[in-house]
Amino acid sequence: DTGVSQNPRHKITKRGQNVTFRCDPISEHNRLYWYRQTLGQGPEFLTYFQNEAQLEKSRLLSDRFSAERPKGSFSTLEIQRTEQGDSAMYLCASSLAQAGAYEQYFGPGTRLTVT
Amino acid sequence: DQQVKQNSPSLSVQEGRISILNCDYTNSMFDYFLWYKKYPAEGPTFLISISSIKDKNEDGRFTVFLNKSAKHLSLHIVPSQPGDSAVYFCAGNSGSARQLTFGSGTQLTVLP
């Protein structure tokens, strides 16, 4: 399977702990996105990488959140000092930067529960 | 400020009939629109898209219509099948990052 993969699929953590999620995009895709989805809502954009450069961050991405894409391949999203409000599904998507085709392909997500 | 709205949280349709899912947007900068389907415990799956320079795009049983003056798009599924039962999200696309702005989704149930 050559789709987007995310690990872990589920994470339960206690408030105040740090967590890190990993995303492996489709191999030839140079754009990578992180979204967050809460119950009853659509995914909300968090941040975007083109190759290894983080080019855009949403105001939703507080100082406790950091994302990296060190070699332009996989990406990690870290949340420090987790809060109960961080409980959500974290989705990663990738796409190929080409004019006129802006489809993004999503991974299965990481479900975070903060207790 | 909800830039993309899906006002119907749910829709039930009989198998074989047409399903019509609606979406309204307010951001005039959107130049590309996409529909995604989502099953429980999975990520969204890309379904069909349309550029703002077109008013219709068709792919098999799925057709998306865009009315720019009304800032409205719709997804038609015909004939509907039980396997189409899922949450459908519409999304607008814009900006240098080409990030997606999603609506809140419509749960489609196709009854056998």
Short mmCIF file of C-alpha atoms in Angstrom, two decimals:
data_model
loop_
_atom_site.label_atom_id
_atom_site.label_comp_id
_atom_site.label_asym_id
_atom_site.label_seq_id
_atom_site.Cartn_x
_atom_site.Cartn_y
_atom_site.Cartn_z
CA ASP A 1 0.00 0.00 0.00
CA THR A 2 1.54 3.30 -1.03
CA GLY A 3 -0.92 5.66 0.62
CA VAL A 4 -0.36 8.05 3.52
CA SER A 5 0.37 6.28 6.79
CA GLN A 6 0.18 7.61 10.33
CA ASN A 7 1.42 6.24 13.62
CA PRO A 8 0.22 5.59 16.19
CA ARG A 9 -3.44 5.16 15.28
CA HIS A 10 -4.52 5.81 18.85
CA LYS A 11 -2.84 7.57 21.74
CA ILE A 12 -4.14 7.99 25.28
CA THR A 13 -2.13 10.29 27.48
CA LYS A 14 -2.47 12.12 30.74
CA ARG A 15 -2.77 15.87 30.85
CA GLY A 16 0.61 17.53 30.94
CA GLN A 17 2.45 14.80 29.05
CA ASN A 18 4.13 15.28 25.67
CA VAL A 19 3.08 13.27 22.64
CA THR A 20 4.54 12.86 19.16
CA PHE A 21 2.81 11.62 16.02
CA ARG A 22 4.39 10.51 12.78
CA CYS A 23 3.17 10.83 9.19
CA ASP A 24 4.64 9.12 6.13
CA PRO A 25 3.28 10.75 2.98
CA ILE A 26 2.96 9.30 -0.50
CA SER A 27 6.57 9.05 -1.61
CA GLU A 28 6.56 11.41 -4.59
CA HIS A 29 4.44 14.08 -2.87
CA ASN A 30 6.33 17.21 -1.91
CA ARG A 31 3.52 18.91 0.02
CA LEU A 32 2.48 17.72 3.46
CA TYR A 33 -0.35 19.04 5.64
CA TRP A 34 -1.53 18.51 9.20
CA TYR A 35 -5.20 18.94 10.12
CA ARG A 36 -7.14 18.46 13.33
CA GLN A 37 -10.70 17.15 13.47
CA THR A 38 -13.03 17.27 16.45
CA LEU A 39 -16.39 15.56 16.80
CA GLY A 40 -19.05 16.88 14.46
CA GLN A 41 -16.67 19.18 12.60
CA GLY A 42 -14.67 19.00 9.44
CA PRO A 43 -10.87 18.87 9.52
CA GLU A 44 -9.17 22.19 10.35
CA PHE A 45 -5.83 23.17 8.85
CA LEU A 46 -2.87 23.31 11.23
CA THR A 47 0.30 23.58 9.18
CA TYR A 48 1.88 22.94 5.79
CA PHE A 49 5.28 21.87 4.47
CA GLN A 50 6.69 22.10 1.00
CA ASN A 51 9.59 19.67 1.00
CA GLU A 52 11.34 20.30 4.33
CA ALA A 53 10.24 23.92 4.71
CA GLN A 54 7.32 24.74 7.00
CA LEU A 55 5.68 27.52 5.02
CA GLU A 56 2.42 28.16 6.81
CA LYS A 57 0.94 27.74 10.27
CA SER A 58 -2.63 28.26 11.40
CA ARG A 59 -3.46 30.39 14.42
CA LEU A 60 -4.80 27.11 15.84
CA LEU A 61 -1.22 25.93 16.21
CA SER A 62 -0.33 27.17 19.68
CA ASP A 63 3.20 27.40 21.07
CA ARG A 64 2.79 23.91 22.53
CA PHE A 65 2.60 22.44 19.03
CA SER A 66 5.62 21.90 16.82
CA ALA A 67 5.94 20.12 13.50
CA GLU A 68 8.97 19.05 11.53
CA ARG A 69 9.73 17.43 8.22
CA PRO A 70 13.48 16.98 8.48
CA LYS A 71 14.38 15.53 5.09
CA GLY A 72 11.29 16.41 3.15
CA SER A 73 9.91 12.92 3.64
CA PHE A 74 8.13 11.91 6.86
CA SER A 75 6.82 14.49 9.31
CA THR A 76 6.29 14.59 13.06
CA LEU A 77 3.80 16.61 15.08
CA GLU A 78 4.62 17.11 18.75
CA ILE A 79 2.27 18.46 21.40
CA GLN A 80 3.88 19.51 24.66
CA ARG A 81 2.07 19.74 28.00
CA THR A 82 -1.11 18.26 26.56
CA GLU A 83 -4.49 19.63 27.64
CA GLN A 84 -7.91 18.00 27.52
CA GLY A 85 -8.86 20.36 24.70
CA ASP A 86 -6.16 18.74 22.55
CA SER A 87 -8.26 15.58 22.33
CA ALA A 88 -9.04 15.18 18.64
CA MET A 89 -8.22 13.25 15.49
CA TYR A 90 -4.96 14.46 13.94
CA LEU A 91 -4.88 13.95 10.21
CA CYS A 92 -1.98 14.14 7.82
CA ALA A 93 -2.39 14.69 4.09
CA SER A 94 -0.01 14.92 1.16
CA SER A 95 -0.19 16.26 -2.35
CA LEU A 96 1.92 16.91 -5.41
CA ALA A 97 2.42 20.58 -6.16
CA GLN A 98 1.13 21.03 -9.68
CA ALA A 99 -1.06 23.72 -11.13
CA GLY A 100 -4.70 22.85 -11.56
CA ALA A 101 -4.71 19.75 -9.39
CA TYR A 102 -5.00 20.36 -5.69
CA GLU A 103 -6.25 17.05 -4.37
CA GLN A 104 -4.87 16.07 -1.00
CA TYR A 105 -4.68 12.46 0.11
CA PHE A 106 -5.27 11.73 3.76
CA GLY A 107 -3.91 9.17 6.14
CA PRO A 108 -6.11 7.27 8.61
CA GLY A 109 -5.36 9.73 11.40
CA THR A 110 -4.14 9.51 14.98
CA ARG A 111 -6.87 9.66 17.61
CA LEU A 112 -5.56 11.49 20.70
CA THR A 113 -7.36 11.24 24.02
CA VAL A 114 -6.08 13.39 26.88
CA THR A 115 -7.33 12.29 30.29
CA ASP B 1 -16.40 32.61 10.69
CA GLN B 2 -17.54 29.51 8.83
CA GLN B 3 -16.28 29.90 5.29
CA VAL B 4 -17.80 26.61 4.14
CA LYS B 5 -21.22 25.50 5.33
CA GLN B 6 -23.04 22.24 4.98
CA ASN B 7 -26.42 22.98 6.48
CA SER B 8 -27.82 19.46 6.40
CA PRO B 9 -26.16 17.29 9.06
CA SER B 10 -27.85 14.19 7.68
CA LEU B 11 -29.63 12.84 4.61
CA SER B 12 -31.39 9.52 4.02
CA VAL B 13 -32.03 8.21 0.54
CA GLN B 14 -33.45 4.98 -0.87
CA GLU B 15 -31.06 2.73 -2.77
CA GLY B 16 -31.14 3.47 -6.50
CA ARG B 17 -32.41 7.03 -6.06
CA ILE B 18 -30.42 10.24 -6.38
CA SER B 19 -28.53 11.73 -3.42
CA ILE B 20 -27.97 15.49 -3.48
CA LEU B 21 -25.57 16.99 -0.98
CA ASN B 22 -25.30 20.76 -0.74
CA CYS B 23 -22.57 23.15 0.28
CA ASP B 24 -22.36 26.95 0.53
CA TYR B 25 -19.25 29.06 0.82
CA THR B 26 -18.46 32.68 1.60
CA ASN B 27 -14.80 33.00 0.65
CA SER B 28 -14.51 34.42 -2.87
CA MET B 29 -10.83 33.45 -2.97
CA PHE B 30 -11.64 29.76 -3.27
CA ASP B 31 -10.72 28.69 -6.80
CA TYR B 32 -11.01 24.95 -6.43
CA PHE B 33 -13.51 22.79 -4.61
CA LEU B 34 -13.33 19.19 -3.50
CA TRP B 35 -15.62 16.56 -2.04
CA TYR B 36 -14.37 13.92 0.36
CA LYS B 37 -16.06 10.84 1.77
CA LYS B 38 -15.26 9.60 5.25
CA TYR B 39 -16.01 6.27 6.87
CA PRO B 40 -15.71 5.87 10.67
CA ALA B 41 -12.14 5.37 11.92
CA GLU B 42 -10.67 6.26 8.51
CA GLY B 43 -9.25 9.42 7.02
CA PRO B 44 -11.20 11.37 4.38
CA THR B 45 -11.05 9.86 0.88
CA PHE B 46 -10.95 12.18 -2.13
CA LEU B 47 -14.03 11.81 -4.30
CA ILE B 48 -14.29 14.51 -6.95
CA SER B 49 -13.20 18.09 -7.53
CA ILE B 50 -14.08 21.11 -9.63
CA SER B 51 -12.23 24.20 -10.68
CA SER B 52 -13.97 27.55 -10.26
CA ILE B 53 -13.76 28.09 -14.02
CA LYS B 54 -16.16 25.19 -14.59
CA ASP B 55 -19.74 24.66 -13.55
CA LYS B 56 -19.89 20.88 -13.74
CA ASN B 57 -17.61 17.89 -13.36
CA GLU B 58 -18.68 14.30 -13.71
CA ASP B 59 -17.00 11.05 -12.70
CA GLY B 60 -19.07 7.93 -12.98
CA ARG B 61 -21.98 8.09 -10.57
CA PHE B 62 -20.72 11.35 -9.06
CA THR B 63 -21.35 14.83 -10.46
CA VAL B 64 -20.41 18.11 -8.82
CA PHE B 65 -22.15 21.34 -9.81
CA LEU B 66 -20.80 24.80 -9.03
CA ASN B 67 -22.86 27.99 -9.03
CA LYS B 68 -20.34 30.77 -8.47
CA SER B 69 -22.86 33.59 -8.38
CA ALA B 70 -24.75 31.85 -5.58
CA LYS B 71 -21.53 30.57 -3.95
CA HIS B 72 -23.10 27.14 -3.89
CA LEU B 73 -21.99 23.68 -4.91
CA SER B 74 -23.71 20.34 -4.84
CA LEU B 75 -22.74 16.71 -5.19
CA HIS B 76 -25.11 14.37 -7.00
CA ILE B 77 -24.79 10.62 -6.59
CA VAL B 78 -26.88 8.53 -8.92
CA PRO B 79 -27.81 5.79 -8.45
CA SER B 80 -27.14 5.74 -4.72
CA GLN B 81 -25.81 2.51 -3.24
CA PRO B 82 -25.67 1.30 0.39
CA GLY B 83 -21.86 1.47 0.22
CA ASP B 84 -22.17 5.23 -0.32
CA SER B 85 -23.30 5.60 3.29
CA ALA B 86 -20.66 7.81 4.88
CA VAL B 87 -19.99 11.39 5.96
CA TYR B 88 -19.40 13.71 3.01
CA PHE B 89 -17.33 16.85 3.36
CA CYS B 90 -17.00 19.66 0.87
CA ALA B 91 -13.89 21.81 0.96
CA GLY B 92 -12.67 25.02 -0.63
CA ASN B 93 -9.05 25.47 -1.68
CA SER B 94 -7.07 28.68 -1.98
CA GLY B 95 -3.91 30.48 -1.05
CA SER B 96 -0.27 29.75 -1.70
CA ALA B 97 -0.40 26.79 0.69
CA ARG B 98 -3.49 25.41 -1.05
CA GLN B 99 -4.87 24.37 2.33
CA LEU B 100 -8.38 22.98 2.47
CA THR B 101 -11.22 24.67 4.36
CA PHE B 102 -13.86 22.08 5.17
CA GLY B 103 -17.54 22.19 5.94
CA SER B 104 -18.89 20.29 8.92
CA GLY B 105 -20.07 17.34 6.86
CA THR B 106 -23.32 15.59 5.93
CA GLN B 107 -24.02 12.03 7.02
CA LEU B 108 -25.53 10.19 4.05
CA THR B 109 -27.44 7.00 4.72
CA VAL B 110 -28.54 4.94 1.74
CA LEU B 111 -31.31 2.57 2.71
CA PRO B 112 -31.53 -0.82 0.97
#
